Amino acid sequence: MEKLLLSCSSARSSAHTTRKLIGFKRRGQYVRCMNQLANYGIKPIKSIRRGRLIVCYLDNRRTDELHSLAAHPDVKFIEPDFKVRAHGIGPDTKTGSGPVRIRSRRPASPYVKRKLRAKSAKAGVRSNDSGGSAPWNVKQVQAHAVWPSTRGGGVGIGIIDTGIGKNADLYVSGGVNTMGGSSYADDNGHGTHVAGIAAGLGKNGLTGVAPGAKLYAVKALDANGAGYISDLIKGIEWCIKKKIPIINMSLGLEGETSSALKEAVERARKSGIIVVASAGNSGPSNNNGIDQPARYSDAIAVAATTKSGRIAEFSSRGSGIDVAAPGSYIKSTKPGGGNAVMSGTSMSCPHIAGGAALLKALNPSLTPYGVKKRLRASANKLSGYGSKAQGYGVAQLSDAAGIEREAESARHRSKARASARRKKK
């Protein structure tokens, strides 16, 4: 098998090669192949030991050898190292929101773009974020009602994205660049915006869902908001190694299937990590359903709502959506300071990642399935939409946390104690 791989591999990209992910069934076979490639001076583009994955250029002209390699009993799969893209719709330059450069795999429709241009100028003044109060989007998911009990209590959230930039409303506890660089700074703006929604500190009036949570920047997408599946998997493995309890992935793979990414998300879930992923921005007309990794049962899939409590026009429809959260004209942090207004299921996703941090802070023993179950059971179903648009409905974090039930129980206990005291007198 090592000889087959060697005969198909190339040390560099060319017109005859394709970047591929090779998954092995056993670690020993992975190690032997790595050693064989090294002996011949071929360094894989990436290698992921825990996942038993090698990323390399395979020569398309070696048809027989490629078929034999794919059919080998020690090879689990060979698949393209697909590109994934951020699920954000960037701000209109006319609004002066800042140089956030988001390029979606499938651009927003002309209808969506017209609505963004017409309303984005109003988004800043309509947000309820003055005087340190909770923004409208945070209120829509009831996060502010949980804050008297917890603000996230140091629960870690790994933002797998374009990185996180400097902003007074963000504190980054650490990070990694899985694309080969050393910096996890944000050169796009998308990751910084997502991070602010999840855990903005509120110093400038924009408080995130879980302002007490710890942010970790995992830079797996480039300046254009794109990255390879292998970059994501590296980021997931880093979070597993660092025991970060929540992963936010405001990105997706549309219309393709990746066994490697599915297995990585499953490994994360089995490690106790809550994986939250955005559904996609293809709207109701897309036949591919929601994107991966949101499509996986091991992830919590999030659709987008508007301020008026409707499902956003751009939000992808399909089986597998768990809950919905605000994603239309959301104001959040941008690199270098200040804020920007953006839309997309990218913006919905960190509402749920931040919400998971609140739930974990209140109950550290909650499993990924336990968090998903609570979010589903307490969601507010929107009339006029089926489950393929909203899942179980708009997330209601206070209800998921049982805050009202606990408050009611406390009132009953207080009344009972007062009654007992009166009887003694």
Short mmCIF file of C-alpha atoms in Angstrom, two decimals:
data_model
loop_
_atom_site.label_atom_id
_atom_site.label_comp_id
_atom_site.label_asym_id
_atom_site.label_seq_id
_atom_site.Cartn_x
_atom_site.Cartn_y
_atom_site.Cartn_z
CA MET A 1 0.00 0.00 0.00
CA GLU A 2 2.90 2.36 0.76
CA LYS A 3 4.24 1.73 -2.77
CA LEU A 4 0.83 2.47 -4.29
CA LEU A 5 0.64 5.79 -2.44
CA LEU A 6 4.19 6.66 -3.45
CA SER A 7 3.47 5.92 -7.12
CA CYS A 8 0.46 8.29 -7.11
CA SER A 9 1.92 11.11 -5.01
CA SER A 10 3.59 14.29 -6.16
CA ALA A 11 5.77 16.67 -4.18
CA ARG A 12 4.03 19.72 -5.65
CA SER A 13 0.85 20.89 -7.31
CA SER A 14 0.58 20.77 -11.10
CA ALA A 15 -2.01 20.65 -13.87
CA HIS A 16 -2.13 16.87 -13.44
CA THR A 17 -2.62 16.71 -9.66
CA THR A 18 -5.52 17.06 -7.23
CA ARG A 19 -5.32 17.86 -3.54
CA LYS A 20 -6.73 14.81 -1.72
CA LEU A 21 -7.47 13.63 1.81
CA ILE A 22 -6.51 10.00 2.48
CA GLY A 23 -7.94 8.33 5.57
CA PHE A 24 -6.43 5.12 6.97
CA LYS A 25 -8.18 2.48 9.05
CA ARG A 26 -5.21 1.82 11.34
CA ARG A 27 -2.61 4.11 12.87
CA GLY A 28 0.23 1.74 12.01
CA GLN A 29 -0.54 2.02 8.30
CA TYR A 30 -0.68 5.80 8.57
CA VAL A 31 2.76 5.88 10.22
CA ARG A 32 4.30 3.55 7.62
CA CYS A 33 2.98 5.67 4.74
CA MET A 34 4.31 8.85 6.37
CA ASN A 35 7.74 7.26 6.73
CA GLN A 36 7.76 5.98 3.13
CA LEU A 37 6.88 9.40 1.75
CA ALA A 38 9.61 11.00 3.88
CA ASN A 39 12.19 8.51 2.57
CA TYR A 40 11.52 9.76 -0.94
CA GLY A 41 11.51 13.43 0.00
CA ILE A 42 7.74 13.91 -0.30
CA LYS A 43 6.27 15.99 2.49
CA PRO A 44 2.46 15.84 2.73
CA ILE A 45 0.60 19.15 2.65
CA LYS A 46 -0.86 18.19 6.02
CA SER A 47 -0.89 15.18 8.29
CA ILE A 48 -3.35 14.63 11.13
CA ARG A 49 -2.19 11.80 13.36
CA ARG A 50 -5.29 11.54 15.54
CA GLY A 51 -7.54 11.30 12.50
CA ARG A 52 -5.06 9.07 10.60
CA LEU A 53 -5.23 11.51 7.67
CA ILE A 54 -2.69 12.52 5.05
CA VAL A 55 -3.27 15.41 2.64
CA CYS A 56 -1.19 15.27 -0.52
CA TYR A 57 -1.22 15.88 -4.25
CA LEU A 58 -2.21 12.80 -6.25
CA ASP A 59 -1.41 12.44 -9.94
CA ASN A 60 -4.68 12.08 -11.91
CA ARG A 61 -2.84 10.28 -14.72
CA ARG A 62 -2.11 7.27 -12.47
CA THR A 63 -5.62 5.90 -12.98
CA ASP A 64 -4.94 2.22 -12.20
CA GLU A 65 -2.81 2.98 -9.16
CA LEU A 66 -5.44 5.41 -7.80
CA HIS A 67 -8.19 2.80 -8.15
CA SER A 68 -6.02 0.19 -6.43
CA LEU A 69 -5.16 2.61 -3.64
CA ALA A 70 -8.81 3.51 -3.04
CA ALA A 71 -9.77 -0.17 -2.98
CA HIS A 72 -6.98 -1.18 -0.57
CA PRO A 73 -8.37 -2.76 2.64
CA ASP A 74 -6.29 -0.44 4.84
CA VAL A 75 -7.61 2.74 3.17
CA LYS A 76 -10.83 4.09 4.66
CA PHE A 77 -11.49 6.77 2.06
CA ILE A 78 -9.89 9.07 -0.49
CA GLU A 79 -11.71 12.34 -1.08
CA PRO A 80 -10.98 15.86 -2.33
CA ASP A 81 -9.76 18.31 0.29
CA PHE A 82 -12.81 20.47 -0.35
CA LYS A 83 -12.93 24.22 0.19
CA VAL A 84 -15.38 25.51 2.80
CA ARG A 85 -16.56 29.11 3.07
CA ALA A 86 -17.83 31.49 5.73
CA HIS A 87 -21.59 31.91 6.02
CA GLY A 88 -21.54 35.68 6.36
CA ILE A 89 -23.05 38.27 4.01
CA GLY A 90 -20.71 41.25 4.26
CA PRO A 91 -21.80 44.80 4.99
CA ASP A 92 -22.79 47.25 2.32
CA THR A 93 -19.87 49.67 1.81
CA LYS A 94 -22.34 52.56 1.77
CA THR A 95 -23.11 52.02 5.45
CA GLY A 96 -19.53 52.73 6.53
CA SER A 97 -19.51 49.53 8.57
CA GLY A 98 -15.86 48.77 7.89
CA PRO A 99 -13.71 46.68 5.55
CA VAL A 100 -15.13 43.24 6.35
CA ARG A 101 -14.43 41.22 3.21
CA ILE A 102 -16.75 38.22 3.10
CA ARG A 103 -17.10 36.19 -0.05
CA SER A 104 -19.68 33.44 0.06
CA ARG A 105 -19.44 30.39 -2.15
CA ARG A 106 -22.91 31.23 -3.40
CA PRO A 107 -23.50 35.00 -3.35
CA ALA A 108 -26.70 36.35 -1.87
CA SER A 109 -29.53 36.75 -4.37
CA PRO A 110 -30.24 40.21 -5.85
CA TYR A 111 -33.42 40.27 -3.74
CA VAL A 112 -31.46 39.72 -0.50
CA LYS A 113 -28.84 42.30 -1.52
CA ARG A 114 -31.52 44.93 -2.18
CA LYS A 115 -33.05 44.32 1.24
CA LEU A 116 -29.63 44.55 2.89
CA ARG A 117 -28.90 47.88 1.21
CA ALA A 118 -32.34 49.24 2.13
CA LYS A 119 -32.17 48.30 5.81
CA SER A 120 -28.54 48.09 6.90
CA ALA A 121 -28.30 51.84 7.48
CA LYS A 122 -31.11 51.56 10.03
CA ALA A 123 -29.69 48.50 11.79
CA GLY A 124 -27.32 50.42 14.03
CA VAL A 125 -29.89 52.82 15.48
CA ARG A 126 -32.56 50.16 15.87
CA SER A 127 -30.39 47.93 18.05
CA ASN A 128 -31.22 48.08 21.73
CA ASP A 129 -27.58 48.33 22.78
CA SER A 130 -27.31 51.82 24.28
CA GLY A 131 -26.42 52.35 27.91
CA GLY A 132 -24.97 48.87 28.28
CA SER A 133 -28.37 47.17 27.83
CA ALA A 134 -28.61 43.93 25.90
CA PRO A 135 -28.86 44.25 22.08
CA TRP A 136 -32.13 43.12 20.51
CA ASN A 137 -30.59 39.94 19.15
CA VAL A 138 -29.34 38.90 22.60
CA LYS A 139 -32.80 39.57 24.03
CA GLN A 140 -34.49 37.52 21.31
CA VAL A 141 -32.74 34.38 22.61
CA GLN A 142 -33.27 35.38 26.30
CA ALA A 143 -29.53 35.47 27.08
CA HIS A 144 -29.90 38.61 29.20
CA ALA A 145 -32.35 36.77 31.46
CA VAL A 146 -29.63 34.22 32.29
CA TRP A 147 -26.98 36.82 33.22
CA PRO A 148 -28.12 37.28 36.85
CA SER A 149 -27.26 33.58 37.30
CA THR A 150 -24.19 33.35 35.03
CA ARG A 151 -22.44 35.15 32.16
CA GLY A 152 -20.55 32.10 30.97
CA GLY A 153 -18.17 31.63 33.88
CA GLY A 154 -14.94 31.01 31.95
CA VAL A 155 -16.40 28.30 29.68
CA GLY A 156 -14.24 28.08 26.53
CA ILE A 157 -15.53 28.66 23.00
CA GLY A 158 -13.30 27.80 20.04
CA ILE A 159 -14.15 30.09 17.10
CA ILE A 160 -13.02 28.15 14.01
CA ASP A 161 -13.04 30.96 11.47
CA THR A 162 -10.87 33.71 9.92
CA GLY A 163 -9.22 34.44 13.28
CA ILE A 164 -10.07 37.10 15.84
CA GLY A 165 -8.82 40.69 15.60
CA LYS A 166 -8.07 43.19 18.33
CA ASN A 167 -11.09 44.93 19.80
CA ALA A 168 -11.71 46.41 23.25
CA ASP A 169 -14.86 44.28 23.52
CA LEU A 170 -12.97 41.02 23.01
CA TYR A 171 -10.51 39.10 25.15
CA VAL A 172 -8.82 36.18 23.40
CA SER A 173 -7.42 33.51 25.73
CA GLY A 174 -5.34 31.76 23.06
CA GLY A 175 -5.44 30.40 19.56
CA VAL A 176 -3.80 28.65 16.64
CA ASN A 177 -3.37 29.04 12.88
CA THR A 178 -4.07 25.72 11.13
CA MET A 179 -3.29 27.05 7.64
CA GLY A 180 0.48 27.05 8.12
CA GLY A 181 0.97 30.53 9.54
CA SER A 182 1.87 31.60 13.06
CA SER A 183 -0.71 34.35 13.61
CA TYR A 184 -4.38 33.84 14.41
CA ALA A 185 -5.21 37.52 13.83
CA ASP A 186 -8.24 38.18 11.65
CA ASP A 187 -7.43 39.46 8.14
CA ASN A 188 -11.05 39.30 6.99
CA GLY A 189 -13.38 40.48 9.75
CA HIS A 190 -15.81 37.57 9.81
CA GLY A 191 -14.29 35.73 12.79
CA THR A 192 -14.09 38.91 14.87
CA HIS A 193 -17.76 39.64 14.21
CA VAL A 194 -18.73 36.08 15.17
CA ALA A 195 -16.62 36.23 18.35
CA GLY A 196 -18.35 39.43 19.49
CA ILE A 197 -21.79 37.86 19.19
CA ALA A 198 -20.71 34.86 21.24
CA ALA A 199 -18.79 36.64 24.00
CA GLY A 200 -18.50 40.42 23.51
CA LEU A 201 -17.59 42.12 26.78
CA GLY A 202 -19.99 45.04 26.36
CA LYS A 203 -17.45 47.79 27.12
CA ASN A 204 -18.78 49.80 24.19
CA GLY A 205 -22.40 48.82 24.67
CA LEU A 206 -22.41 45.64 22.56
CA THR A 207 -22.59 42.71 24.94
CA GLY A 208 -22.40 39.19 23.56
CA VAL A 209 -24.51 36.23 24.59
CA ALA A 210 -21.94 34.92 27.09
CA PRO A 211 -19.64 37.83 28.01
CA GLY A 212 -17.91 35.74 30.68
CA ALA A 213 -16.89 32.95 28.29
CA LYS A 214 -13.27 32.43 27.18
CA LEU A 215 -12.63 32.93 23.48
CA TYR A 216 -10.11 30.88 21.51
CA ALA A 217 -9.21 31.94 17.96
CA VAL A 218 -8.76 29.02 15.54
CA LYS A 219 -7.74 30.52 12.20
CA ALA A 220 -8.76 28.01 9.54
CA LEU A 221 -10.13 30.44 6.90
CA ASP A 222 -8.13 32.93 4.86
CA ALA A 223 -8.62 36.62 4.03
CA ASN A 224 -11.39 35.67 1.58
CA GLY A 225 -13.28 33.62 4.18
CA ALA A 226 -12.29 30.28 2.67
CA GLY A 227 -10.28 27.28 3.85
CA TYR A 228 -9.76 23.58 3.25
CA ILE A 229 -11.52 20.75 5.06
CA SER A 230 -8.13 19.69 6.41
CA ASP A 231 -7.69 23.15 7.98
CA LEU A 232 -11.01 22.70 9.81
CA ILE A 233 -10.08 19.23 10.99
CA LYS A 234 -6.76 20.53 12.34
CA GLY A 235 -8.73 23.17 14.24
CA ILE A 236 -11.16 20.62 15.64
CA GLU A 237 -8.27 18.41 16.79
CA TRP A 238 -6.62 21.41 18.46
CA CYS A 239 -9.82 22.09 20.39
CA ILE A 240 -10.04 18.44 21.43
CA LYS A 241 -6.44 18.50 22.64
CA LYS A 242 -7.00 21.75 24.57
CA LYS A 243 -10.30 20.40 26.00
CA ILE A 244 -12.25 23.43 24.83
CA PRO A 245 -15.90 22.52 25.56
CA ILE A 246 -17.61 24.39 22.70
CA ILE A 247 -16.74 24.83 19.02
CA ASN A 248 -18.41 27.43 16.78
CA MET A 249 -18.26 26.88 13.00
CA SER A 250 -19.99 29.68 11.09
CA LEU A 251 -19.08 28.12 7.77
CA GLY A 252 -19.99 25.26 5.53
CA LEU A 253 -19.52 22.87 2.66
CA GLU A 254 -22.42 23.11 0.22
CA GLY A 255 -23.55 20.24 -1.98
CA GLU A 256 -20.59 17.97 -1.22
CA THR A 257 -19.90 15.23 1.33
CA SER A 258 -16.77 14.86 3.45
CA SER A 259 -16.26 11.68 5.46
CA ALA A 260 -13.14 13.18 7.03
CA LEU A 261 -14.98 16.21 8.42
CA LYS A 262 -17.89 14.07 9.63
CA GLU A 263 -15.51 11.82 11.57
CA ALA A 264 -13.71 14.82 13.08
CA VAL A 265 -16.99 16.30 14.36
CA GLU A 266 -17.92 12.89 15.76
CA ARG A 267 -14.57 12.68 17.58
CA ALA A 268 -15.22 16.10 19.06
CA ARG A 269 -18.67 15.10 20.28
CA LYS A 270 -17.33 11.88 21.79
CA SER A 271 -14.75 14.02 23.61
CA GLY A 272 -17.62 15.95 25.19
CA ILE A 273 -17.37 18.99 22.92
CA ILE A 274 -20.52 20.83 21.83
CA VAL A 275 -20.21 21.58 18.11
CA VAL A 276 -22.42 24.40 16.79
CA ALA A 277 -22.64 25.02 13.03
CA SER A 278 -24.50 27.43 10.72
CA ALA A 279 -27.07 26.03 8.30
CA GLY A 280 -26.00 28.04 5.23
CA ASN A 281 -27.17 31.04 3.21
CA SER A 282 -28.75 29.39 0.16
CA GLY A 283 -32.34 30.31 1.01
CA PRO A 284 -35.49 28.26 0.40
CA SER A 285 -34.76 27.40 -3.25
CA ASN A 286 -31.64 25.31 -2.59
CA ASN A 287 -32.10 21.60 -3.29
CA ASN A 288 -28.96 20.55 -1.42
CA GLY A 289 -30.46 21.14 2.03
CA ILE A 290 -28.31 22.58 4.79
CA ASP A 291 -24.53 22.58 4.57
CA GLN A 292 -22.00 20.36 6.28
CA PRO A 293 -21.05 20.26 9.16
CA ALA A 294 -24.49 21.57 10.28
CA ARG A 295 -26.03 18.54 8.58
CA TYR A 296 -24.31 16.11 10.95
CA SER A 297 -26.28 14.72 13.89
CA ASP A 298 -23.24 15.34 16.12
CA ALA A 299 -23.56 19.11 15.56
CA ILE A 300 -26.22 21.66 16.56
CA ALA A 301 -27.50 23.22 13.33
CA VAL A 302 -28.64 26.85 13.45
CA ALA A 303 -30.94 28.77 11.09
CA ALA A 304 -31.32 32.58 10.97
CA THR A 305 -34.16 34.84 12.14
CA THR A 306 -34.87 38.55 11.66
CA LYS A 307 -35.57 41.22 14.28
CA SER A 308 -39.29 40.88 13.56
CA GLY A 309 -39.17 37.20 14.44
CA ARG A 310 -39.30 35.65 10.98
CA ILE A 311 -36.96 33.22 9.28
CA ALA A 312 -34.45 35.19 7.20
CA GLU A 313 -34.86 34.96 3.45
CA PHE A 314 -31.25 33.81 2.98
CA SER A 315 -31.35 31.06 5.64
CA SER A 316 -30.96 27.58 4.13
CA ARG A 317 -33.81 25.13 4.48
CA GLY A 318 -33.52 21.40 4.95
CA SER A 319 -33.64 18.44 7.31
CA GLY A 320 -31.38 18.59 10.32
CA ILE A 321 -31.88 22.15 11.61
CA ASP A 322 -32.13 22.14 15.40
CA VAL A 323 -32.91 25.74 16.36
CA ALA A 324 -32.94 29.28 14.98
CA ALA A 325 -31.33 32.50 16.25
CA PRO A 326 -30.93 36.10 15.05
CA GLY A 327 -28.83 36.47 11.91
CA SER A 328 -30.16 39.53 10.08
CA TYR A 329 -28.42 42.92 10.39
CA ILE A 330 -26.47 42.01 13.51
CA LYS A 331 -24.10 44.60 14.95
CA SER A 332 -20.91 43.19 16.42
CA THR A 333 -17.18 43.72 16.75
CA LYS A 334 -14.70 44.30 13.94
CA PRO A 335 -10.87 44.17 13.86
CA GLY A 336 -9.15 47.31 15.11
CA GLY A 337 -12.10 48.48 17.19
CA GLY A 338 -15.65 49.62 16.67
CA ASN A 339 -18.37 47.51 15.12
CA ALA A 340 -19.91 46.38 11.86
CA VAL A 341 -23.35 45.21 10.75
CA MET A 342 -23.51 41.83 9.05
CA SER A 343 -26.05 39.17 8.15
CA GLY A 344 -25.97 35.44 7.59
CA THR A 345 -26.43 32.16 9.44
CA SER A 346 -22.82 32.86 10.46
CA MET A 347 -24.27 35.43 12.85
CA SER A 348 -26.95 33.03 14.16
CA CYS A 349 -24.47 30.32 15.06
CA PRO A 350 -22.54 32.16 17.84
CA HIS A 351 -25.81 33.00 19.62
CA ILE A 352 -26.15 29.26 20.23
CA ALA A 353 -22.45 28.71 20.98
CA GLY A 354 -22.67 31.48 23.57
CA GLY A 355 -25.92 29.99 24.84
CA ALA A 356 -24.22 26.62 25.25
CA ALA A 357 -21.56 28.37 27.35
CA LEU A 358 -24.26 29.76 29.65
CA LEU A 359 -25.82 26.31 30.03
CA LYS A 360 -22.45 24.65 30.70
CA ALA A 361 -21.56 27.29 33.29
CA LEU A 362 -24.79 26.52 35.15
CA ASN A 363 -24.44 22.76 34.74
CA PRO A 364 -20.90 21.60 33.82
CA SER A 365 -22.02 17.97 33.60
CA LEU A 366 -24.27 18.65 30.59
CA THR A 367 -23.32 16.52 27.58
CA PRO A 368 -23.47 17.75 23.97
CA TYR A 369 -26.72 15.83 23.54
CA GLY A 370 -28.03 17.24 26.83
CA VAL A 371 -27.45 20.79 25.58
CA LYS A 372 -29.09 20.04 22.24
CA LYS A 373 -32.07 18.42 23.98
CA ARG A 374 -32.60 21.45 26.25
CA LEU A 375 -32.35 23.90 23.36
CA ARG A 376 -34.86 21.95 21.30
CA ALA A 377 -37.33 21.42 24.13
CA SER A 378 -37.43 25.10 25.13
CA ALA A 379 -37.39 26.68 21.65
CA ASN A 380 -40.21 29.01 20.57
CA LYS A 381 -41.89 27.64 17.44
CA LEU A 382 -42.61 30.30 14.82
CA SER A 383 -45.97 30.09 13.08
CA GLY A 384 -45.95 29.84 9.32
CA TYR A 385 -42.68 27.89 9.10
CA GLY A 386 -41.98 24.17 9.07
CA SER A 387 -39.14 22.33 10.78
CA LYS A 388 -36.99 22.50 7.64
CA ALA A 389 -36.82 26.28 8.06
CA GLN A 390 -36.56 26.66 11.84
CA GLY A 391 -36.00 23.25 13.41
CA TYR A 392 -37.68 23.33 16.82
CA GLY A 393 -37.93 27.13 16.78
CA VAL A 394 -36.07 30.17 18.11
CA ALA A 395 -33.73 29.31 20.99
CA GLN A 396 -34.91 30.51 24.42
CA LEU A 397 -31.86 30.29 26.68
CA SER A 398 -33.55 31.27 29.94
CA ASP A 399 -36.11 28.53 29.44
CA ALA A 400 -33.39 26.07 28.45
CA ALA A 401 -31.50 26.91 31.62
CA GLY A 402 -34.63 26.58 33.73
CA ILE A 403 -34.17 30.07 35.18
CA GLU A 404 -37.89 30.77 35.53
CA ARG A 405 -38.55 27.35 37.02
CA GLU A 406 -35.74 27.84 39.53
CA ALA A 407 -37.00 31.33 40.40
CA GLU A 408 -40.52 29.99 40.90
CA SER A 409 -39.20 27.18 43.12
CA ALA A 410 -37.23 29.72 45.14
CA ARG A 411 -40.37 31.82 45.63
CA HIS A 412 -42.29 28.75 46.79
CA ARG A 413 -39.51 27.83 49.24
CA SER A 414 -39.43 31.38 50.57
CA LYS A 415 -43.20 31.40 51.09
CA ALA A 416 -43.06 28.02 52.80
CA ARG A 417 -40.35 29.22 55.20
CA ALA A 418 -42.34 32.40 55.97
CA SER A 419 -45.49 30.33 56.59
CA ALA A 420 -43.57 28.01 58.91
CA ARG A 421 -42.24 30.95 60.90
CA ARG A 422 -45.74 32.40 61.29
CA LYS A 423 -47.07 29.07 62.54
CA LYS A 424 -44.33 28.88 65.19
CA LYS A 425 -45.32 32.30 66.47
#
